[in-house]
CSV table of C-alpha atoms and ligand atoms in Angstrom, one decimal:
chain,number,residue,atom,x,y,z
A,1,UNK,CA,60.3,153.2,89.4
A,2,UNK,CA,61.2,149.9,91.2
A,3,UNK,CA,59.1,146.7,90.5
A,4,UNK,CA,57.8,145.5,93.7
A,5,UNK,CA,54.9,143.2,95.0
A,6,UNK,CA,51.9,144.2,97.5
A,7,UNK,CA,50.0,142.3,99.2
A,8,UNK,CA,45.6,142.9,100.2
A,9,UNK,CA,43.8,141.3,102.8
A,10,UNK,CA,39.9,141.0,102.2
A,11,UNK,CA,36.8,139.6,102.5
A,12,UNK,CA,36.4,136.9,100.0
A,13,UNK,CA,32.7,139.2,98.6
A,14,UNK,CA,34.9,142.2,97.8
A,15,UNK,CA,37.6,140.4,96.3
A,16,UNK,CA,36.2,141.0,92.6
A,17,UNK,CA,35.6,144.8,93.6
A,18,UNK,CA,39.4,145.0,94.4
A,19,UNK,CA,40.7,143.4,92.0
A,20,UNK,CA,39.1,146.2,89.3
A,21,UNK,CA,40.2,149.1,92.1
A,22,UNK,CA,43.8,147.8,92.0
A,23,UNK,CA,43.7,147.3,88.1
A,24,UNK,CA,42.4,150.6,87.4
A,25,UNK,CA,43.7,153.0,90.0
A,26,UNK,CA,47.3,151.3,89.4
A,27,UNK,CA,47.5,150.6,85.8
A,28,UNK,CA,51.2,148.8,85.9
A,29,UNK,CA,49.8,146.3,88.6
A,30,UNK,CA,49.3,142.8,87.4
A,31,UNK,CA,47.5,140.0,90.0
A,32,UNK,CA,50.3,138.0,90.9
A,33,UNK,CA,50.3,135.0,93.5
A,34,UNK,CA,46.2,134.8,95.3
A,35,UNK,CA,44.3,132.6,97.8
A,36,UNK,CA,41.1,133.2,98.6
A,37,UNK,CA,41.4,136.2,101.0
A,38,UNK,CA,44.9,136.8,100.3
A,39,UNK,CA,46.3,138.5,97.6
A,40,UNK,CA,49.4,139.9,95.5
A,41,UNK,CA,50.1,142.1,93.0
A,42,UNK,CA,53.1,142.8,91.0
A,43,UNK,CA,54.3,146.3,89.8
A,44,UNK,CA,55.3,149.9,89.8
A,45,UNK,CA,54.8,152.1,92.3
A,46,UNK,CA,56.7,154.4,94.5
A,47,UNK,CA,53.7,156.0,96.4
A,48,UNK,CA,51.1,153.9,98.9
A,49,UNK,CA,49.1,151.1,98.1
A,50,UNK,CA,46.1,151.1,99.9
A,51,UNK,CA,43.4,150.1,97.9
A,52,UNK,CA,39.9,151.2,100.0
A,53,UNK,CA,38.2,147.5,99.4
A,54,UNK,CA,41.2,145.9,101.5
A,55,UNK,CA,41.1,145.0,105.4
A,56,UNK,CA,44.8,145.7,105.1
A,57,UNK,CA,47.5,146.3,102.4
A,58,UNK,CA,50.9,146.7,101.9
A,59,UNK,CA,54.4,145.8,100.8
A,60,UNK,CA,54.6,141.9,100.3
A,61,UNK,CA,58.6,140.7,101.1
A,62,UNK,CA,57.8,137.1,99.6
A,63,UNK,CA,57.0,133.5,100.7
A,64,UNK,CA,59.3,132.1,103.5
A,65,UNK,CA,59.6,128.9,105.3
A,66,UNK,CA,58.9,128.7,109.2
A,67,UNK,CA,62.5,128.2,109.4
A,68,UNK,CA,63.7,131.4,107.8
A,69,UNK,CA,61.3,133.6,109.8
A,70,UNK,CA,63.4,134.9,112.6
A,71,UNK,CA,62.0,138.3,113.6
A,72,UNK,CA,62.1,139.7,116.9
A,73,UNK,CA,58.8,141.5,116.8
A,74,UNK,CA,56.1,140.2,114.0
A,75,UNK,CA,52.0,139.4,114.6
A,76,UNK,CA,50.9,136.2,113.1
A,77,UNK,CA,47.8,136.4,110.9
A,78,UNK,CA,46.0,132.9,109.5
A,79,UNK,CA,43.6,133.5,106.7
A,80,UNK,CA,41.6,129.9,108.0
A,81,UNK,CA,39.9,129.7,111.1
A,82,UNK,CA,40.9,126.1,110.8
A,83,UNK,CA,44.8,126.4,110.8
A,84,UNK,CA,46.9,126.1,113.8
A,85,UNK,CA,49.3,128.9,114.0
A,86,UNK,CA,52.8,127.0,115.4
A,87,UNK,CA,53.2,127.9,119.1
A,88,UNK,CA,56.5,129.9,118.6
A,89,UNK,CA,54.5,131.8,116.1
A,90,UNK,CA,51.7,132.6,118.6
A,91,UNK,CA,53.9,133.6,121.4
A,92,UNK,CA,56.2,135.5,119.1
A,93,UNK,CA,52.2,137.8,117.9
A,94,UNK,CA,51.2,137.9,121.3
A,95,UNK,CA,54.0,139.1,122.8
A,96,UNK,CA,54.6,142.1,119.9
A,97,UNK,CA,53.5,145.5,120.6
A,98,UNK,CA,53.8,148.0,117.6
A,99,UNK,CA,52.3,151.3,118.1
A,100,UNK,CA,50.5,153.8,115.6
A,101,UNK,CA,53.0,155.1,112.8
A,102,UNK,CA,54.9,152.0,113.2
A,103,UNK,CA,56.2,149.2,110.6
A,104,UNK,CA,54.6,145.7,111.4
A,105,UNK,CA,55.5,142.9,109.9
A,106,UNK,CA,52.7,140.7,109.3
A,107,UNK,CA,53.4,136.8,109.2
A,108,UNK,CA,50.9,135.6,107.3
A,109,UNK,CA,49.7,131.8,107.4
A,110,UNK,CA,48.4,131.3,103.8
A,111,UNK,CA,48.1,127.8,103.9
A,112,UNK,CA,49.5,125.0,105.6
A,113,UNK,CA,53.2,125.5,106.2
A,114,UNK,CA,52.4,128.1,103.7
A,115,UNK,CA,54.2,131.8,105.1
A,116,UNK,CA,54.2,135.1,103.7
A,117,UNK,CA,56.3,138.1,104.9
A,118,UNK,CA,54.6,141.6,104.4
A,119,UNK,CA,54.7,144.9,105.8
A,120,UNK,CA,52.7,147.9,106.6
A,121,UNK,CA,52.4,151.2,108.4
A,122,UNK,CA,50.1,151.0,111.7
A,123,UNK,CA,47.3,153.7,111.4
A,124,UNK,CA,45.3,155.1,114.2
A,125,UNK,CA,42.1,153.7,112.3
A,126,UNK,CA,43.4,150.1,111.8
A,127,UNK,CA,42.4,147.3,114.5
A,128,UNK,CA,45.5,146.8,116.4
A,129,UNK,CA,45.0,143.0,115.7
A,130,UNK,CA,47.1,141.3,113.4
A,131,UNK,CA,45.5,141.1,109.3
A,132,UNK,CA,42.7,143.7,111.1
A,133,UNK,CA,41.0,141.1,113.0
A,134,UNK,CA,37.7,142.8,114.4
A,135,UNK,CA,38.2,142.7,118.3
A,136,UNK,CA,34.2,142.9,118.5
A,137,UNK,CA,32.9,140.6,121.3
A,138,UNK,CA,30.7,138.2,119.2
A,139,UNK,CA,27.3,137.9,120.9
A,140,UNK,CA,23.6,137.6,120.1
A,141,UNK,CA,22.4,140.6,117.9
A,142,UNK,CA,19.7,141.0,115.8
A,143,UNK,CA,21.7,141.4,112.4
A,144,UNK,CA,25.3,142.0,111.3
A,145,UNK,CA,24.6,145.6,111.5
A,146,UNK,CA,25.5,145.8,115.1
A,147,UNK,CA,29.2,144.7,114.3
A,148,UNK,CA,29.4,147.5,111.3
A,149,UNK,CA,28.5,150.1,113.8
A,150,UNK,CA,30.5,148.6,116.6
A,151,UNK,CA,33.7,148.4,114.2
A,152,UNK,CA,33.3,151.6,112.7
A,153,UNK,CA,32.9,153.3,116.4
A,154,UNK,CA,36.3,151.5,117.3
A,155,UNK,CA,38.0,152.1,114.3
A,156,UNK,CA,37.7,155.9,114.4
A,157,UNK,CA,36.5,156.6,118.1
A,158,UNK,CA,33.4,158.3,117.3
A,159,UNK,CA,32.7,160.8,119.8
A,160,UNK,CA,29.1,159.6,120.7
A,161,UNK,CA,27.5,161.4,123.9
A,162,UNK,CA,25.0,160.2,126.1
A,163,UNK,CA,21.9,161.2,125.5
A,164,UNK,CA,22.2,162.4,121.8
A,165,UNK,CA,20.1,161.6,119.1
A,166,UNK,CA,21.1,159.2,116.0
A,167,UNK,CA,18.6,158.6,113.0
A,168,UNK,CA,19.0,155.5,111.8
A,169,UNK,CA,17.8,155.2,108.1
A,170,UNK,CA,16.6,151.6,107.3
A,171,UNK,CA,16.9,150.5,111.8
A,172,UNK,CA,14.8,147.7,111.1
A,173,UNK,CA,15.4,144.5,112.9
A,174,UNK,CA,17.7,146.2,115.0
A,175,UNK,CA,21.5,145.4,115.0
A,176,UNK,CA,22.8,149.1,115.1
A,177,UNK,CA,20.2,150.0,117.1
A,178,UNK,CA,21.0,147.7,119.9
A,179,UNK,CA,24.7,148.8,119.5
A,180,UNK,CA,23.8,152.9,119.9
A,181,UNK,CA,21.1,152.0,122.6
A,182,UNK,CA,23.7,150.5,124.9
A,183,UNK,CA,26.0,153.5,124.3
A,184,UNK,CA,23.0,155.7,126.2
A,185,UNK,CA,21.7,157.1,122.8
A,186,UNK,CA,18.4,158.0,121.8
A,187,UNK,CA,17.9,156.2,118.6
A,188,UNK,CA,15.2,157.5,115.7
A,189,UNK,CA,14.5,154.3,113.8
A,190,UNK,CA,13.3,154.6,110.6
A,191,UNK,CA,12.4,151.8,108.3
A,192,UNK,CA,9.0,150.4,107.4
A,193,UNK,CA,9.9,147.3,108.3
A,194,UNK,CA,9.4,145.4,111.7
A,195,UNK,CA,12.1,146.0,114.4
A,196,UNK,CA,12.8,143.5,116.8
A,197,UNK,CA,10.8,143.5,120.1
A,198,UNK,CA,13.6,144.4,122.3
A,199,UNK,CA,14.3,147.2,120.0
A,200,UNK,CA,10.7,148.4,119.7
A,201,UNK,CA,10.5,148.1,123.9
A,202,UNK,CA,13.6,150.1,124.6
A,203,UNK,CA,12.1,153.5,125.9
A,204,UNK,CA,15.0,155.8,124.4
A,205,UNK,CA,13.9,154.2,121.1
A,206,UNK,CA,11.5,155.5,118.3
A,207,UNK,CA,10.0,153.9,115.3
A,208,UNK,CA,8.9,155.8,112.4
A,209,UNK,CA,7.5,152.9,110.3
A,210,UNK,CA,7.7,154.6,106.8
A,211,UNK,CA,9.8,155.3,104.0
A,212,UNK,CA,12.5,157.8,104.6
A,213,UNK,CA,12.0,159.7,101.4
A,214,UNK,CA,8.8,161.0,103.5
A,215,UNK,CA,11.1,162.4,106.3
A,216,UNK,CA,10.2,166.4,106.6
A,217,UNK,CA,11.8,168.7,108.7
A,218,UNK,CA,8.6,168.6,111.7
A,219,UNK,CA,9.7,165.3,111.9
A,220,UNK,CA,12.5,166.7,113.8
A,221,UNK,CA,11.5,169.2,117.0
A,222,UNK,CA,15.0,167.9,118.7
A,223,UNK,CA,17.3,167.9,115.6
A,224,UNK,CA,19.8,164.9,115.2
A,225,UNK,CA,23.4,164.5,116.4
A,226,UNK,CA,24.1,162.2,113.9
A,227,UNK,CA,23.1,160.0,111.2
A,228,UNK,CA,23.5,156.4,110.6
A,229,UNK,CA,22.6,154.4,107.2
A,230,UNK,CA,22.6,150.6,106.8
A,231,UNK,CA,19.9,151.0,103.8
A,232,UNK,CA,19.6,147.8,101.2
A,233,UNK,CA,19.7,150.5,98.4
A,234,UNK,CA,22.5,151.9,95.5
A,235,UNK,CA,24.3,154.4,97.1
A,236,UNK,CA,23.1,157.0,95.1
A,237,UNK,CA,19.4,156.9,96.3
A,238,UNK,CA,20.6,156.8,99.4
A,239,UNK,CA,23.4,159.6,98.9
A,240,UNK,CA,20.7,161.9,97.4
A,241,UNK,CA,17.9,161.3,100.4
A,242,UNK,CA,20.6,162.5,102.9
A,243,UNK,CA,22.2,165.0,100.7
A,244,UNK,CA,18.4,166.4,100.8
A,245,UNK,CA,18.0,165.5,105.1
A,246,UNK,CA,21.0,167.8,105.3
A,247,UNK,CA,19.1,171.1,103.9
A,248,UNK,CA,17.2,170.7,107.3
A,249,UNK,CA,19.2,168.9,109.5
A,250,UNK,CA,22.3,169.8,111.0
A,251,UNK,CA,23.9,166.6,113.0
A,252,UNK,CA,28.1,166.3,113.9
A,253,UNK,CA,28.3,163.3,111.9
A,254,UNK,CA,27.1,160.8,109.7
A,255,UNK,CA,28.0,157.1,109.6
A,256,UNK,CA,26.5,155.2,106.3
A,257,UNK,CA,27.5,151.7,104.7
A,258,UNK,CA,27.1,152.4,100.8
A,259,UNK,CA,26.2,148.9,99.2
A,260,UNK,CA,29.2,148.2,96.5
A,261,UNK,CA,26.8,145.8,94.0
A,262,UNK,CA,28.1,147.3,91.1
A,263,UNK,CA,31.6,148.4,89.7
A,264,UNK,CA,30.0,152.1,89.1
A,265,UNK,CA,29.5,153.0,92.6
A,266,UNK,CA,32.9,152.1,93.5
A,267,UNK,CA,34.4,154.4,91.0
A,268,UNK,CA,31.8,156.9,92.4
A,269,UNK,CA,33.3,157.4,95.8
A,270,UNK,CA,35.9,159.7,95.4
A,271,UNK,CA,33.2,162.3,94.2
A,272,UNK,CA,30.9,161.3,97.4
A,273,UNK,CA,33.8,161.9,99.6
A,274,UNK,CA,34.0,165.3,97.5
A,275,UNK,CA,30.6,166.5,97.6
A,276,UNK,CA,30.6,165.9,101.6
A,277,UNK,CA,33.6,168.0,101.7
A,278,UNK,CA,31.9,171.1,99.4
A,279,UNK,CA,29.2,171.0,102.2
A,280,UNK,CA,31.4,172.2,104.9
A,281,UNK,CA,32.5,168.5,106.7
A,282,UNK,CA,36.1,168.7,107.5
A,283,UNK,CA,36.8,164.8,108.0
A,284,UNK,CA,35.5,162.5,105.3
A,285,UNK,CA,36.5,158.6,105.7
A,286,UNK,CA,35.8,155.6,104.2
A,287,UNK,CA,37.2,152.4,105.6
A,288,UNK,CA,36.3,148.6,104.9
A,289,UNK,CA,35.7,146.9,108.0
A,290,UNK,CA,36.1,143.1,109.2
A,291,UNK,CA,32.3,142.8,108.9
A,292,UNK,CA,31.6,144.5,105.5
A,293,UNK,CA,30.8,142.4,102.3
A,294,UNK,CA,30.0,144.4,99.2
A,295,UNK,CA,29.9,147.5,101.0
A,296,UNK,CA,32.0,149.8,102.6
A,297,UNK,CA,31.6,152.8,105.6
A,298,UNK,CA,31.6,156.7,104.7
A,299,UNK,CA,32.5,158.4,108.1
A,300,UNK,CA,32.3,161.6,107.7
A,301,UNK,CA,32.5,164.2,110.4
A,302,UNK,CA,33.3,167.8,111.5
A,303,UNK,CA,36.8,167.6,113.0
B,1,SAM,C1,20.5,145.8,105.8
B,1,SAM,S1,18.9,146.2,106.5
B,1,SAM,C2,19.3,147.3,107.8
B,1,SAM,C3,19.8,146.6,109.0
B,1,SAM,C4,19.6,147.5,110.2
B,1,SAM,N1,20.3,148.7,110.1
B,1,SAM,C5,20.0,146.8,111.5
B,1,SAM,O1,20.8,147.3,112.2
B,1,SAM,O2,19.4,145.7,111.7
B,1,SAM,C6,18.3,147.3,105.3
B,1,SAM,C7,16.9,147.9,105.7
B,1,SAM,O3,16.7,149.0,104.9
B,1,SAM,C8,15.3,149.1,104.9
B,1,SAM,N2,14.9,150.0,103.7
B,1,SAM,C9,14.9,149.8,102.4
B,1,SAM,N3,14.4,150.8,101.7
B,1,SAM,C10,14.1,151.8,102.7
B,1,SAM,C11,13.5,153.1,102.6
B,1,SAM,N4,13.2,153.6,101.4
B,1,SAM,N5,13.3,153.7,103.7
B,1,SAM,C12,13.6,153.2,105.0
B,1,SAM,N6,14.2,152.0,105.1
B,1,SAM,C13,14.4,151.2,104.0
B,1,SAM,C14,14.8,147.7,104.7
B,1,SAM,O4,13.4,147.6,105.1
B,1,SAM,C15,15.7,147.0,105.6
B,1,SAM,O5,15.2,146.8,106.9
């Protein structure tokens, strides 16, 4: 096997949760070069490197100066807000098309007249943004939670209809639900918690102030289309309250961000992903999106 380096884009919360994933699942691997954000790893491997807590990962070609990079086609990622890409740089991104199954190469503006070269294949899940840039308008919501639903809907065009139903576990203030209300869904919010008034007043919404370990199946006289999870609480709680919702409930798909606190529950997913598959859902997905911190999304669906 060739020695080669990689390269992971992330937020800086899951950065420490990577770093283990990388070091375990690819015991040659050895952090090379890092910036917060950014980072490299040296070693062997002939098969993909796509660790699950990265935006975006791939084959790192090195650090080059502005001068050397000569590319035809390239999109230009900065890891500050602050940095000014150089204007041939940002006509050289903008004017780059790559389509799914393609090779980009990703510029990427590390520091100040700082450059790195990698490469990776485009995947119909990834934003088609350079470094997975979330192309979500930002606008007044009442939590974060609307840009994890928003991303995760973008990312793997979830086939929401008009009209369906969505229980949200843990709706409260009202992020998601604000995102699934202006897709024409009928949202079931449950939380015991407060929502936020223009939540609460939306007429195709409906609070069930309570716990959801008290859900029942009369709860239910419509059934659900799908589920949705934001829930403050370890994974496996929550993983074992919708493993038990799905002995009476029968929806096309469930959307849930499982909170990552602790190194356990990442080594966990691989048999969550498992178990959804042993209950008869086809597609099982879990993707870090441009909004997540210590968490990540299980999609899972029947295809
Ligand atoms: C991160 S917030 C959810 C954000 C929300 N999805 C939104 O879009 O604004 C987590 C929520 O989980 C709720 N929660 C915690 N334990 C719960 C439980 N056992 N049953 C229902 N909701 C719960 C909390 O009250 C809190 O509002």
């Amino acid at each position: 096997m060739m020695t080669q380096f990689f390269f992971a884009l992330t937020n800086p919360e899951a950065e420490p949760l990577l770093k283990l994933e990388v070091l375990s699942h690819f015991p040659s691997f050895k952090l090379s070069y890092s910036r917060p954000g950014f980072l490299t790893f040296k070693g062997d491997s002939s098969g993909q490197f796509n660790p699950l807590m990265a935006r975006l990962s791939g084959k790192c070609l090195g650090k080059f100066q502005l001068d050397e990079l000569k590319y035809k086609k390239a999109w230009v990622w900065k890891r500050d807000e602050k940095f000014t890409i150089p204007s041939e740089l940002a006509a050289l991104s903008d004017q780059s098309l790559f389509k799914v199954g393609e090779t980009v190469t990703l510029i990427m503006m590390v520091g100040l007249n700082e450059y790195w070269v990698g490469e990776y294949q485009l995947q119909s899940h990834h934003f088609q943004t350079p470094g997975e840039v979330s192309s979500i308008e930002v606008r007044s919501v009442p939590s974060r939670a609307y840009y994890k639903i928003a991303e995760a809907h973008e990312a793997f065009d979830l086939p929401f209809e008009e009209d369906e139903i969505v229980l949200e576990l843990g709706s409260a203030p009202g992020g998601a639900s604000l995102f699934l209300l202006d897709q024409e869904l009928n949202v079931l919010g449950v939380d015991p918690a407060e929502m936020d008034p223009v939540i609460r007043n939306n007429i195709r919404f409906k609070h069930l102030k309570r716990p959801f370990e008290t859900l029942r199946s009369d709860d239910f006289r419509n059934g659900v289309d799908w589920i949705i999870s934001d829930i403050n609480l370890p994974p496996t709680v929550v993983l074992k309250e919708v493993e038990r919702l799905l002995t009476f409930l029968k929806p096309k798909g469930l959307v849930l961000t499982l909170k990552l606190n602790q190194e356990k529950h990442l080594n966990s997913l691989k048999y969550t992903v498992k178990n959804f598959e042993s209950w008869g859902f086809e597609n099982v997905r879990l993707k870090y999106l441009p909004s997540h911190r210590q968490e990540i999304a299980l999609i899972v669906q029947h295809s």
